[in-house]
CSV table of C-alpha atoms and ligand atoms in Angstrom, one decimal:
chain,number,residue,atom,x,y,z
N,22,MET,CA,-6.0,10.6,30.6
N,23,LEU,CA,-7.2,11.6,27.1
N,24,LYS,CA,-9.0,9.1,25.0
N,25,VAL,CA,-7.7,9.2,21.4
N,26,GLY,CA,-9.2,7.6,18.3
N,27,PHE,CA,-7.5,7.2,14.9
N,28,VAL,CA,-8.7,6.9,11.3
N,29,SER,CA,-6.2,6.1,8.6
N,30,LEU,CA,-7.4,6.6,5.0
N,31,GLY,CA,-5.7,5.7,1.8
N,32,CYS,CA,-2.5,3.7,1.6
N,33,ALA,CA,-0.3,2.0,4.2
N,34,LYS,CA,2.1,4.9,4.1
N,35,ASN,CA,-0.6,7.0,5.9
N,36,GLN,CA,-1.1,4.2,8.4
N,37,VAL,CA,2.7,4.3,9.3
N,38,ASP,CA,2.6,8.1,9.8
N,39,LEU,CA,-0.4,7.6,12.2
N,40,GLU,CA,1.3,4.7,14.0
N,41,ARG,CA,4.3,7.0,14.6
N,42,ILE,CA,2.0,9.7,16.2
N,43,ALA,CA,0.3,7.1,18.3
N,44,GLY,CA,3.8,5.7,19.3
N,45,SER,CA,4.8,9.2,20.4
N,46,LEU,CA,1.9,9.6,22.9
N,47,SER,CA,2.8,8.2,26.3
N,48,SER,CA,0.7,5.3,27.4
N,49,GLU,CA,0.4,6.9,30.9
N,50,SER,CA,-1.4,9.9,29.5
N,51,PHE,CA,-3.4,8.6,26.5
N,52,LEU,CA,-5.8,5.8,26.0
N,53,PHE,CA,-6.4,4.6,22.5
N,54,THR,CA,-10.0,3.7,21.6
N,55,ALA,CA,-11.9,2.4,18.6
N,56,ASN,CA,-15.1,4.0,19.9
N,57,PRO,CA,-15.5,7.5,18.5
N,58,ALA,CA,-18.3,8.2,21.0
N,59,VAL,CA,-15.9,8.3,24.0
N,60,CYS,CA,-13.0,10.1,22.2
N,61,ASP,CA,-11.5,13.4,23.6
N,62,LEU,CA,-9.4,13.5,20.4
N,63,MET,CA,-10.0,12.1,17.0
N,64,ILE,CA,-7.1,12.1,14.5
N,65,ILE,CA,-7.7,11.5,10.8
N,66,ASN,CA,-4.9,10.9,8.4
N,67,THR,CA,-6.2,11.6,4.9
N,68,CYS,CA,-5.4,10.7,1.4
N,69,GLY,CA,-5.9,13.2,-1.3
N,70,PHE,CA,-4.0,12.4,-4.5
N,71,ILE,CA,-7.2,11.8,-6.5
N,72,ARG,CA,-10.7,13.3,-6.3
N,73,PRO,CA,-12.4,10.2,-4.9
N,74,ALA,CA,-9.8,10.1,-2.1
N,75,VAL,CA,-10.6,13.8,-1.2
N,76,GLU,CA,-14.3,13.0,-1.2
N,77,GLU,CA,-13.7,10.1,1.1
N,78,ALA,CA,-11.7,12.3,3.4
N,79,ILE,CA,-14.4,14.9,3.6
N,80,GLU,CA,-17.0,12.2,4.3
N,81,ALA,CA,-14.9,10.8,7.1
N,82,ILE,CA,-14.4,14.2,8.6
N,83,LEU,CA,-18.2,14.9,8.6
N,84,SER,CA,-19.1,11.5,9.9
N,85,MET,CA,-16.5,11.5,12.7
N,86,ARG,CA,-17.6,15.0,13.8
N,87,SER,CA,-21.1,13.6,14.2
N,88,LEU,CA,-19.9,10.6,16.1
N,89,ILE,CA,-17.4,12.1,18.6
N,90,PRO,CA,-18.7,14.1,21.6
N,91,SER,CA,-19.2,17.9,20.9
N,92,TYR,CA,-16.3,18.8,23.3
N,93,ALA,CA,-13.9,16.4,21.5
N,94,LYS,CA,-11.2,17.9,19.2
N,95,LEU,CA,-11.0,16.7,15.5
N,96,ILE,CA,-7.5,16.8,14.1
N,97,VAL,CA,-6.8,16.2,10.4
N,98,LEU,CA,-3.5,15.7,8.6
N,99,GLY,CA,-2.1,14.1,5.5
N,100,CYS,CA,-2.3,14.5,1.7
N,101,MET,CA,-5.7,16.1,1.6
N,102,THR,CA,-4.8,18.9,4.0
N,103,GLU,CA,-1.4,19.3,2.3
N,104,ARG,CA,-3.0,19.6,-1.1
N,105,TYR,CA,-5.5,22.2,0.1
N,106,LYS,CA,-3.2,24.1,2.5
N,107,VAL,CA,-3.7,27.5,0.9
N,108,GLU,CA,-7.5,27.2,1.0
N,109,LEU,CA,-7.5,25.9,4.5
N,110,SER,CA,-5.1,28.6,5.8
N,111,GLU,CA,-7.3,31.3,4.3
N,112,GLN,CA,-10.8,30.0,5.1
N,113,ASN,CA,-10.6,27.0,7.3
N,114,ALA,CA,-13.6,28.1,9.4
N,115,ALA,CA,-15.7,28.6,6.3
N,116,LEU,CA,-14.4,25.6,4.4
N,117,LEU,CA,-14.4,22.9,7.0
N,118,PRO,CA,-15.5,24.2,10.4
N,119,GLU,CA,-15.7,20.6,11.7
N,120,ILE,CA,-11.9,20.6,11.9
N,121,ASP,CA,-10.3,21.9,15.1
N,122,PHE,CA,-6.7,21.6,14.0
N,123,TRP,CA,-5.0,20.5,10.8
N,124,ALA,CA,-1.4,19.9,9.5
N,125,GLY,CA,0.0,18.8,6.2
N,126,VAL,CA,2.3,15.8,5.5
N,127,ASN,CA,5.6,15.7,7.4
N,128,GLU,CA,4.2,17.8,10.3
N,129,ARG,CA,4.1,15.3,13.1
N,130,GLU,CA,5.7,17.7,15.6
N,131,LYS,CA,3.0,20.3,14.9
N,132,ILE,CA,0.3,17.7,15.7
N,133,LEU,CA,2.1,16.5,18.8
N,134,ASP,CA,2.6,20.0,20.1
N,135,TYR,CA,-1.1,20.8,19.6
N,136,ILE,CA,-2.1,17.6,21.4
N,137,LEU,CA,0.2,18.3,24.3
N,138,SER,CA,-1.0,21.9,24.5
N,139,LEU,CA,-4.5,20.5,25.2
N,140,ALA,CA,-3.5,19.3,28.6
N,141,ALA,CA,-0.3,20.8,30.2
N,142,ASN,CA,0.4,17.7,32.4
N,143,LEU,CA,0.4,15.1,29.6
N,144,LYS,CA,3.7,13.6,28.3
N,145,LYS,CA,5.1,12.5,25.0
N,146,GLY,CA,6.7,9.1,24.8
N,147,HIS,CA,10.4,9.1,24.0
N,148,GLU,CA,11.0,5.8,22.4
N,149,LYS,CA,13.0,6.2,19.2
N,150,ASN,CA,11.1,5.0,16.2
N,151,GLY,CA,8.3,4.0,18.5
N,152,ARG,CA,5.1,3.1,16.7
N,153,PHE,CA,1.8,1.8,17.9
N,154,LEU,CA,0.8,-0.9,15.4
N,155,PHE,CA,-2.8,-0.6,14.2
N,156,ASN,CA,-3.2,-3.9,12.3
N,157,THR,CA,-2.8,-7.5,13.5
N,158,PRO,CA,0.6,-7.8,15.3
N,159,TYR,CA,1.5,-10.3,12.6
N,160,TYR,CA,2.6,-7.8,9.9
N,161,ALA,CA,3.9,-4.2,9.9
N,162,TYR,CA,4.8,-1.7,7.3
N,163,LEU,CA,8.3,-0.1,7.0
N,164,LYS,CA,8.3,3.1,5.0
N,165,ILE,CA,11.7,3.2,3.3
N,166,SER,CA,11.3,6.5,1.5
N,167,ASP,CA,8.8,9.3,0.9
N,168,GLY,CA,8.2,11.6,-2.0
N,169,CYS,CA,8.9,10.9,-5.7
N,170,ASP,CA,10.9,12.4,-8.5
N,171,ASN,CA,9.2,10.5,-11.3
N,172,HIS,CA,6.5,13.1,-12.2
N,173,CYS,CA,4.1,10.8,-14.0
N,174,SER,CA,1.8,13.2,-15.8
N,175,TYR,CA,-1.4,12.2,-14.0
N,176,CYS,CA,0.0,12.1,-10.4
N,177,THR,CA,-0.2,14.6,-7.6
N,178,ILE,CA,2.1,12.8,-5.2
N,179,PRO,CA,5.3,14.7,-6.1
N,180,LEU,CA,3.2,18.0,-5.6
N,181,ILE,CA,1.9,16.8,-2.3
N,182,ARG,CA,4.7,14.8,-0.7
N,183,GLY,CA,7.7,16.5,-2.4
N,184,ARG,CA,10.9,15.0,-3.7
N,185,LEU,CA,12.3,11.5,-3.0
N,186,ARG,CA,13.8,11.3,0.5
N,187,SER,CA,15.2,7.9,1.4
N,188,VAL,CA,15.4,6.9,5.1
N,189,SER,CA,19.0,5.8,6.1
N,190,ALA,CA,19.7,2.1,6.2
N,191,ASP,CA,20.6,2.4,9.9
N,192,GLU,CA,17.3,4.0,10.8
N,193,LEU,CA,15.5,1.3,8.9
N,194,LEU,CA,17.4,-1.5,10.6
N,195,SER,CA,16.6,0.0,13.9
N,196,GLU,CA,12.9,0.5,13.1
N,197,ALA,CA,12.7,-3.1,11.8
N,198,LYS,CA,14.2,-4.3,15.1
N,199,GLN,CA,11.4,-2.4,17.0
N,200,LEU,CA,8.8,-4.0,14.7
N,201,VAL,CA,10.2,-7.5,15.2
N,202,LEU,CA,10.2,-6.9,19.0
N,203,SER,CA,6.5,-5.8,18.7
N,204,GLY,CA,5.8,-9.2,17.2
N,205,ALA,CA,5.8,-8.5,13.5
N,206,LYS,CA,6.5,-11.7,11.5
N,207,GLU,CA,6.2,-10.1,8.1
N,208,ILE,CA,7.6,-6.6,7.4
N,209,ILE,CA,6.3,-4.9,4.2
N,210,LEU,CA,8.6,-2.4,2.6
N,211,ILE,CA,6.6,0.6,1.2
N,212,SER,CA,7.3,3.9,-0.5
N,213,GLN,CA,6.1,5.7,-3.7
N,214,ASP,CA,8.7,3.9,-5.8
N,215,SER,CA,10.8,1.3,-3.9
N,216,THR,CA,13.2,0.7,-6.7
N,217,LYS,CA,14.5,4.2,-6.3
N,218,TYR,CA,15.5,3.7,-2.7
N,219,GLY,CA,18.8,5.5,-2.1
N,220,TYR,CA,18.9,7.3,-5.5
N,221,ASP,CA,18.5,10.7,-3.8
N,222,LYS,CA,21.6,10.1,-1.8
N,223,SER,CA,24.0,8.6,-4.3
N,224,GLY,CA,22.5,8.5,-7.7
N,225,CYS,CA,22.3,4.7,-7.5
N,226,ARG,CA,19.6,2.3,-6.5
N,227,HIS,CA,20.2,0.6,-3.2
N,228,LEU,CA,17.2,-1.6,-2.7
N,229,PRO,CA,19.0,-4.9,-3.2
N,230,GLU,CA,21.6,-3.9,-0.6
N,231,LEU,CA,18.9,-2.8,1.9
N,232,LEU,CA,16.9,-6.0,1.4
N,233,ASN,CA,20.1,-8.0,2.0
N,234,ASN,CA,20.8,-6.1,5.2
N,235,LEU,CA,17.3,-6.5,6.5
N,236,ALA,CA,16.8,-10.1,5.6
N,237,LEU,CA,20.1,-11.2,7.0
N,238,SER,CA,19.7,-9.2,10.2
N,239,TYR,CA,16.2,-10.7,10.9
N,240,PRO,CA,16.3,-14.2,9.4
N,241,ASP,CA,13.1,-15.2,11.2
N,242,THR,CA,11.1,-12.4,9.7
N,243,TYR,CA,9.6,-12.4,6.3
N,244,PHE,CA,10.0,-9.3,4.0
N,245,ARG,CA,7.8,-8.2,1.2
N,246,ILE,CA,8.4,-5.3,-1.2
N,247,MET,CA,5.7,-3.2,-2.6
N,248,TYR,CA,5.7,-0.5,-5.4
N,249,LEU,CA,8.4,-1.6,-7.8
N,250,ASN,CA,8.4,0.4,-11.0
N,251,PRO,CA,9.4,-1.9,-13.9
N,252,ASP,CA,12.5,0.0,-15.0
N,253,GLY,CA,13.9,-0.5,-11.5
N,254,VAL,CA,13.4,-4.3,-11.3
N,255,THR,CA,17.1,-5.0,-12.1
N,256,PRO,CA,18.8,-8.4,-12.3
N,257,GLU,CA,20.5,-7.5,-8.9
N,258,LEU,CA,17.1,-7.1,-7.3
N,259,ILE,CA,15.8,-10.4,-8.7
N,260,ALA,CA,19.0,-12.1,-7.6
N,261,ALA,CA,18.6,-10.7,-4.0
N,262,VAL,CA,15.0,-12.0,-3.8
N,263,LYS,CA,16.2,-15.4,-5.2
N,264,LYS,CA,19.1,-15.6,-2.7
N,265,LEU,CA,17.2,-14.6,0.5
N,266,PRO,CA,14.8,-17.3,1.7
N,267,ASN,CA,12.9,-14.9,3.9
N,268,VAL,CA,12.1,-12.4,1.2
N,269,LEU,CA,8.7,-13.4,-0.2
N,270,ARG,CA,8.6,-14.1,-3.9
N,271,TYR,CA,6.1,-11.5,-4.7
N,272,PHE,CA,6.6,-8.5,-7.0
N,273,ASP,CA,4.2,-5.6,-6.9
N,274,ILE,CA,4.9,-3.8,-10.2
N,275,PRO,CA,2.5,-1.0,-11.3
N,276,VAL,CA,2.6,-0.8,-15.1
N,277,GLN,CA,-0.3,1.6,-15.5
N,278,HIS,CA,-0.7,0.9,-19.2
N,279,ALA,CA,0.7,-1.3,-22.0
N,280,SER,CA,0.4,1.0,-25.0
N,281,ASP,CA,3.7,2.9,-25.7
N,282,ARG,CA,1.7,5.9,-26.9
N,283,ILE,CA,-0.2,6.2,-23.6
N,284,LEU,CA,2.9,5.4,-21.5
N,285,LYS,CA,4.6,8.3,-23.1
N,286,ARG,CA,1.7,10.6,-22.5
N,287,MET,CA,1.7,9.4,-18.9
N,288,ASN,CA,5.5,10.3,-18.7
N,289,ARG,CA,6.2,6.8,-17.4
N,290,ARG,CA,9.8,5.6,-17.4
N,291,SER,CA,9.1,2.2,-18.8
N,292,ASP,CA,7.7,1.4,-22.2
N,293,ARG,CA,6.1,-1.9,-23.2
N,294,ALA,CA,9.4,-3.5,-24.0
N,295,VAL,CA,10.9,-2.7,-20.6
N,296,ILE,CA,7.7,-4.0,-18.9
N,297,GLU,CA,7.8,-7.2,-20.8
N,298,LYS,CA,11.5,-7.7,-20.2
N,299,CYS,CA,10.9,-7.2,-16.5
N,300,PHE,CA,8.0,-9.7,-16.3
N,301,SER,CA,10.0,-12.3,-18.4
N,302,MET,CA,13.1,-11.9,-16.2
N,303,ILE,CA,11.1,-12.6,-13.1
N,304,ARG,CA,9.3,-15.6,-14.7
N,305,LYS,CA,12.6,-17.0,-15.9
N,306,GLU,CA,14.5,-16.6,-12.6
N,307,LEU,CA,11.7,-17.2,-10.2
N,308,PRO,CA,9.0,-19.2,-11.8
N,309,ASP,CA,7.2,-19.6,-8.5
N,310,ALA,CA,7.0,-15.8,-7.9
N,311,PHE,CA,3.7,-13.9,-8.0
N,312,ILE,CA,3.4,-10.7,-10.0
N,313,ARG,CA,0.8,-8.1,-9.1
N,314,THR,CA,0.2,-5.0,-11.2
N,315,THR,CA,-2.0,-1.9,-11.4
N,316,VAL,CA,-3.5,-0.3,-14.5
N,317,ILE,CA,-5.1,3.1,-15.2
N,318,VAL,CA,-8.0,3.0,-17.6
N,319,GLY,CA,-9.3,5.9,-19.7
N,320,PHE,CA,-6.2,8.1,-19.7
N,321,PRO,CA,-6.8,11.1,-22.0
N,322,GLY,CA,-6.4,10.0,-25.6
N,323,GLU,CA,-6.8,6.3,-24.9
N,324,THR,CA,-8.1,4.8,-28.2
N,325,GLU,CA,-9.6,1.5,-29.0
N,326,GLU,CA,-6.2,0.4,-30.3
N,327,ASP,CA,-4.5,1.4,-27.0
N,328,PHE,CA,-7.2,-0.5,-25.1
N,329,GLU,CA,-6.6,-3.6,-27.3
N,330,GLU,CA,-2.9,-3.4,-26.4
N,331,LEU,CA,-3.9,-3.5,-22.7
N,332,LYS,CA,-6.0,-6.6,-23.3
N,333,THR,CA,-3.2,-8.4,-25.2
N,334,PHE,CA,-0.8,-7.5,-22.4
N,335,LEU,CA,-3.0,-9.2,-19.8
N,336,VAL,CA,-3.5,-12.2,-22.1
N,337,GLU,CA,0.2,-12.5,-22.9
N,338,MET,CA,2.0,-11.5,-19.8
N,339,LYS,CA,-0.6,-12.9,-17.4
N,340,PRO,CA,0.0,-11.0,-14.2
N,341,ASP,CA,-1.2,-13.1,-11.2
N,342,TYR,CA,-3.1,-10.2,-9.7
N,343,ALA,CA,-4.1,-6.8,-11.0
N,344,GLY,CA,-6.0,-3.7,-9.8
N,345,PHE,CA,-7.7,-1.5,-12.3
N,346,PHE,CA,-8.5,2.2,-11.7
N,347,ALA,CA,-10.4,4.8,-13.7
N,348,TYR,CA,-8.2,7.8,-14.7
N,349,SER,CA,-9.0,10.7,-12.4
N,350,PRO,CA,-8.3,14.2,-13.7
N,351,GLU,CA,-6.4,16.1,-11.0
N,352,ASP,CA,-5.7,19.9,-10.8
N,353,GLY,CA,-2.0,20.8,-11.1
N,354,THR,CA,-1.0,17.8,-13.2
N,355,PRO,CA,-0.1,18.0,-16.9
N,356,ALA,CA,-2.6,15.3,-17.8
N,357,VAL,CA,-5.6,17.4,-16.7
N,358,LEU,CA,-4.8,19.8,-19.6
N,359,MET,CA,-4.7,17.0,-22.2
N,360,PRO,CA,-7.5,16.8,-24.7
N,361,ASP,CA,-9.5,13.7,-25.7
N,362,ARG,CA,-11.0,12.6,-22.4
N,363,THR,CA,-12.4,9.1,-22.6
N,364,PRO,CA,-16.2,9.1,-21.9
N,365,ASP,CA,-17.1,7.7,-18.4
N,366,ARG,CA,-19.3,4.9,-20.0
N,367,THR,CA,-16.4,3.7,-22.1
N,368,VAL,CA,-14.1,3.7,-19.1
N,369,ARG,CA,-16.7,1.6,-17.1
N,370,ASN,CA,-17.0,-0.9,-20.0
N,371,ARG,CA,-13.2,-1.1,-20.4
N,372,LEU,CA,-12.8,-1.7,-16.6
N,373,LYS,CA,-15.3,-4.5,-16.7
N,374,ILE,CA,-13.6,-6.2,-19.7
N,375,LEU,CA,-10.2,-6.0,-18.1
N,376,GLN,CA,-11.4,-7.3,-14.7
N,377,SER,CA,-13.0,-10.3,-16.3
N,378,LEU,CA,-9.8,-11.0,-18.4
N,379,GLN,CA,-7.7,-10.7,-15.2
N,380,LYS,CA,-10.0,-13.0,-13.2
N,381,LYS,CA,-9.0,-15.8,-15.6
N,382,ASN,CA,-5.3,-15.1,-15.0
N,383,THR,CA,-5.7,-15.2,-11.2
N,384,MET,CA,-8.0,-18.3,-11.3
N,385,ARG,CA,-5.5,-20.1,-13.5
N,386,ARG,CA,-2.6,-19.4,-11.2
N,387,LEU,CA,-4.6,-20.3,-8.0
N,388,LYS,CA,-5.7,-23.6,-9.6
N,389,GLU,CA,-2.0,-24.3,-10.4
N,390,MET,CA,-1.2,-23.6,-6.8
N,391,LYS,CA,-3.7,-26.2,-5.7
N,392,LYS,CA,-1.2,-28.8,-6.8
N,393,ASN,CA,1.5,-27.6,-4.4
N,394,GLU,CA,2.0,-27.0,-0.8
N,395,ILE,CA,2.0,-23.3,-0.1
N,396,ILE,CA,3.4,-21.2,2.7
N,397,CYS,CA,0.7,-19.3,4.7
N,398,PHE,CA,0.2,-17.3,7.8
N,399,ALA,CA,-2.7,-17.3,10.2
N,400,GLU,CA,-3.5,-13.8,11.5
N,401,LYS,CA,-6.7,-13.8,13.5
N,402,PRO,CA,-10.1,-15.5,14.0
N,403,ASN,CA,-12.7,-14.5,11.5
N,404,GLU,CA,-15.1,-11.9,12.9
N,405,ASP,CA,-18.2,-13.8,11.9
N,406,PHE,CA,-17.0,-17.3,12.5
N,407,GLY,CA,-14.6,-17.3,15.3
N,408,PHE,CA,-13.7,-21.0,14.8
N,409,ILE,CA,-12.2,-20.2,11.3
N,410,LEU,CA,-8.8,-18.5,11.3
N,411,GLU,CA,-8.0,-16.0,8.5
N,412,GLY,CA,-4.7,-15.0,7.2
N,413,ARG,CA,-2.8,-14.8,3.9
N,414,ALA,CA,-0.7,-17.0,1.7
N,415,PHE,CA,2.8,-15.8,0.8
N,416,PHE,CA,1.3,-14.6,-2.6
N,417,GLN,CA,-1.4,-12.4,-1.0
N,418,ALA,CA,-0.5,-8.9,0.2
N,419,PRO,CA,-2.8,-7.3,2.8
N,420,GLU,CA,-5.9,-5.6,1.5
N,421,VAL,CA,-5.5,-6.3,-2.2
N,422,ASP,CA,-5.2,-10.0,-3.1
N,423,GLY,CA,-8.0,-11.6,-1.2
N,424,MET,CA,-7.9,-13.6,2.1
N,425,LEU,CA,-7.0,-17.1,3.1
N,426,TYR,CA,-9.3,-19.1,5.5
N,427,VAL,CA,-8.1,-22.0,7.5
N,428,THR,CA,-10.9,-24.5,7.5
N,429,ASP,CA,-9.0,-27.7,8.4
N,430,GLY,CA,-5.9,-28.4,10.5
N,431,GLU,CA,-4.5,-27.0,13.8
N,432,ALA,CA,-2.8,-23.6,13.9
N,433,ALA,CA,-0.7,-24.7,16.9
N,434,PHE,CA,2.1,-22.2,16.7
N,435,GLY,CA,0.7,-18.8,16.6
N,436,HIS,CA,0.8,-17.0,13.3
N,437,GLY,CA,2.9,-19.6,11.5
N,438,PRO,CA,4.4,-19.8,8.9
N,439,TYR,CA,2.6,-23.0,8.0
N,440,ARG,CA,2.7,-25.4,5.1
N,441,ALA,CA,-0.8,-25.7,3.6
N,442,LYS,CA,-2.9,-27.1,0.7
N,443,ILE,CA,-5.5,-25.1,-1.0
N,444,THR,CA,-8.9,-27.0,-0.7
N,445,LYS,CA,-11.2,-24.4,-2.4
N,446,ILE,CA,-11.0,-21.2,-4.4
N,447,ALA,CA,-13.7,-18.7,-3.8
N,448,TYR,CA,-12.2,-15.9,-6.0
N,449,PRO,CA,-10.3,-14.0,-4.9
N,450,ASP,CA,-10.2,-15.8,-1.5
N,451,ILE,CA,-8.8,-19.3,-0.8
N,452,TYR,CA,-9.6,-22.0,1.8
N,453,VAL,CA,-6.7,-24.1,3.0
N,454,LYS,CA,-5.9,-27.2,5.1
N,455,LEU,CA,-2.9,-26.7,7.3
N,456,MET,CA,-0.3,-29.5,6.8
N,457,GLY,CA,2.2,-28.5,9.5
N,458,THR,CA,4.8,-25.8,10.4
N,459,ILE,CA,7.9,-24.9,8.4
F,3,SF4,S1,6.0,6.8,-9.7
F,3,SF4,FE1,4.6,8.1,-10.8
F,3,SF4,S2,2.6,7.4,-10.0
F,3,SF4,FE2,4.1,6.7,-8.6
F,3,SF4,S3,4.2,8.3,-7.0
F,3,SF4,FE3,5.8,8.7,-8.5
F,3,SF4,S4,4.9,10.2,-9.9
F,3,SF4,FE4,3.2,9.2,-8.8
């Protein structure tokens, strides 16, 4: 039996790819372990769409090489290896001798063949859509498409992951069934741009239809959608979320900027008017929904006036959560050739200003939520204080919006969902008292 360790870097889409590989390894022949020191095989799925992600991947490779036994094989795949395919093909040994075998994205079979070649008597599993879930059994990701045709001028994703390819609705329904059977109570739909689901097949957006199919087929499971570009948040999509009680009222809408001049240079599909219309439509139709966004700061040519527009956007549109990222110049993208880079110090200052403005928005909304009962889920005991359960409210997506801690009340029915009251806000986390089940 081979002992296998996994490291997933970057976004949840990478985690799903790794879960599929793990799901394809038969449990009779492979034992999964979180302890690198006993591994025969360590598989790292990398991110590589910006320079810091590449650096993180290299650090993980070097550190895992030093932690696993000298005889163990180190396998690397994902965006970083895809992006540097040519360099790795020509000079792998010189470039990263720590790696024993590598593959790009969409090369699962190559990895599986290599693993099986290590021991002739080991078997692959045969379960269709089989995945071995890495996070708590409570939630699981469902990758509805891969690749992107949008070509934002700063982004390497279309270069690395290729054109948009939507997974068929039948396959997604069957994968969702497997996830539900594995115990997932919340399924999170992910992609590069979820609003474009189906566009590659028919020239139309089919996300509302997919959501409808999934939510009606699995009425006891909650669904959350991530990565909605503003131009694709249509009245039909909002109506679907409004109609389906098991679709969480949570919209993850990356706007990236609020100045039309910068949005144009970024080659984004939505200008400020489209973004504002999208936010207003959601606020009008679903006033209890939470909106999360992301913003890139310091894009080439970003002036004080552009930055002021970002500030007023946060003040006026009040996203409930937001993540801010410094622009990272990436080879192969049009933006890397643009003049007028923003100095690092200015970017750092601007990031701080935006973070503090946004903190006010989030705090204001969390304080408002204190007045109401909320829906929440308990996922697992806290690592340091086992008597405290941790989980998330419906308005908190994993990894990005803070945690919820149950400090009062009995979690009598597994993961929930529960009704709860917020007792304390410790930004960005919340403490709750459970009031009962739903
Ligand atoms: S929508 Fe833009 S930023 Fe997002 S993956 Fe596609 S090209 Fe990249």
